[in-house]
Amino acid sequence: MPFTLYDKIWNEHLVHKQDDGTALLFVDRHLIHEVTSPQAFEGLRNSSRKVRQPKLTLAVVDHNVPTTDRSKGIDDEDSRIQIETLDKNCKEFGIQLFGVKDKRQGIVHIVGPEQGFTQPGTVIVCGDSHTATHGAFGSLAFGIGTSEVEHVLATQTLVQKKAKNFRINVNGKLAVGVTSKDVVLQIIGQIGTAGGTGYVIEYAGSLIIDLSVEQRMTICNMTIEGGARAGLIAPDEKIFNYLKDRPMSPKNDNWNKAVNYWSTLKTDSDAEFDKEISLTAEDIVPMVTWGTSPQDVVSIEGKVPNPENETDIDRKNSIERSLKYMGLEPNVAVKNIKIDTVFIGSCTNGRIEDLREAAQILKDKKKAPHVRAMVVPGSGLVKEQAEQEGLDKIFINSGFEWREPGCSMCLAMNADKLKPQERCASTSNRNFEGRQGRGGRTHLVSPGMAAAAAIAGNLDDVRKYQN
Amino acid sequence: MQKFNSLKSIPAYLLIVNIDTDMIIPKQFLKTIKRTGLGKNLFFEMRYDDNGKEIEDFILNTEPYRNSKILIAGKNFGCGSSREHAPWALLDFGITCVISSSYADIFYSNCFKNGILPIILEEKKIKELLEYSKRKEEISIDLEGEKIIYGNNELKFNIDPFKKKCLLEGLDDIALSLEKSKKITSFEKYLKDKKPWIFND
Ligand code: SF4
């Protein structure tokens, strides 16, 4: 029987099939962070349970950490308690942690791949919805809730129901200035935020194969915005080369064994998908979101929609609500939308290639005077690499703040927030109401588009700024 | 986990579609290390103004909905983040049953871990129920019989039998899985042998 990549990984992890159609799935890799783990550890303690496989779990602090100098400790008491709690829990249960002062600290979905903890063919979970990112390596990676975090800690398994198979093919080549962020925004615009519900998406096609490993991560990362359980891409030479010699990658003989196995991880040519769509890369242009859901996308040449043109009543109401929140009038050209803030970072676009892409546009240019702009590298190692390449200088010369790594203004749990009504061009993944600070207004864009917006002071077409 | 028995309450309704977890409980309240105490901040941004005062016409700020145990909501409820703080906040407020035409995956499964029943009903039936709810009368949820009873009418709903059992009996997932400990151990052996790199041995 022909299988999809998802079917194969699923079958390889079946510990037990239960009568009700669910299965107990083995978890090879578990990532945890300070926000969604404290109650899980508390649960373990309350029932006197241990962590079954401490070595298969890796902990980092990211959501809550300040991105300013933290050598003198953390002022915010609640954040500090959460961070200290993780430290204490990891010590008590024997889990490796990259703490605030560790150079390897960063956003959990950037650290996993960077360390080689993320590997093809594995089941990877984390108490965070953007775990889908790791699917770029051909792993089945998905977000879980805190009760499930506790379940994984205690049993190294998870009770799951199998999802359906959905394939998205993207063929062709992207035009200059168009990136994988635009591809995934286009996809979400097309399928909607619930379009993937109940599915695992496999991305395929010549464009996907052409993309770099980091660009693939951006696409898989935002799969969750389309409602899918996970997104994945068959691993290839690029993935193997990326992983070679990473600190936690397989070593010596194990490396060869692993690569042999990884090379078999492909969907069979005659496998059937429950749903399939195809896009042409040449049709994709730089995208921005205008509303408060990631599906509210429009091309940079487009206009804010008019609710009066909507026949679906739910849709009409939701457009009206979004426009009100976003402070936008119908039919305005998005290029004319003035912005106050630019945020470059997050697990979607906080990797070295993203910073290079933005720096390339910003080189020898200044941000508009009214704009506040910041770059938050995805990890300490990304930061270090960028500094070696002199990218920090480019950003600083353009008027950007150069910060310490963390989630930062992607979700505004630390001090990095928008003020009410402030408008931000952001490389993150969610434009929900209040996501970047109460009343804050988010436009999701690629790193290049964020750089262009910083220079222009309004949303603008990155293709005008190619150096 | 609290057992879910039958439930009777005047349902509150929030007919916005795509209510995301940031709306249910904004991130400033995720800095807790406990599961309780989140109810007062449920739907924070819709519920309070900039000065922290209750917004009068928000449904959960009005009588009798302050005490609703059932929430009827627009489709794709609970989308966004994986935060279990969303069901914890609902639970702490007193809501133990949500009715919508669809839910985001992670939120849906998180509900069951916390003794909350998320009912899926077709839009048409939701409209029916909604009309009735405007009378501010109680409706009953009968999980055992998989039906919602309002006035002299009944609406059937479907639920996965295992999930139903867990809710009815308040079963602890982890204990159930630990019963399969032997199977997990033999799986680990197989892994060590076949994919030694997983354990980095
Ligand atoms: S960067 Fe944003 S989306 Fe990614 S893990 Fe952090 S908060 Fe979540």
XYZ file of C-alpha atoms and ligand atoms in Angstrom, chain A residues 63 107 109 128 130 346-347 407 410-411 429 435, ligand 1:
20
model
C 8.751 33.866 25.633
C 13.389 30.946 20.534
C 11.898 26.679 17.306
C 3.704 25.880 21.566
C 4.560 26.976 16.139
C 10.290 35.706 15.834
C 10.429 31.996 15.053
C 10.190 36.039 21.363
C 5.955 38.608 18.517
C 3.659 38.166 21.491
C 3.162 35.212 12.422
C -1.133 40.224 19.966
S 8.471 33.805 18.406
Fe 6.310 34.164 18.661
S 5.271 32.499 17.669
Fe 7.396 31.927 17.930
S 7.460 30.747 19.803
Fe 7.893 32.869 20.329
S 5.917 33.768 20.789
Fe 5.515 31.858 19.770
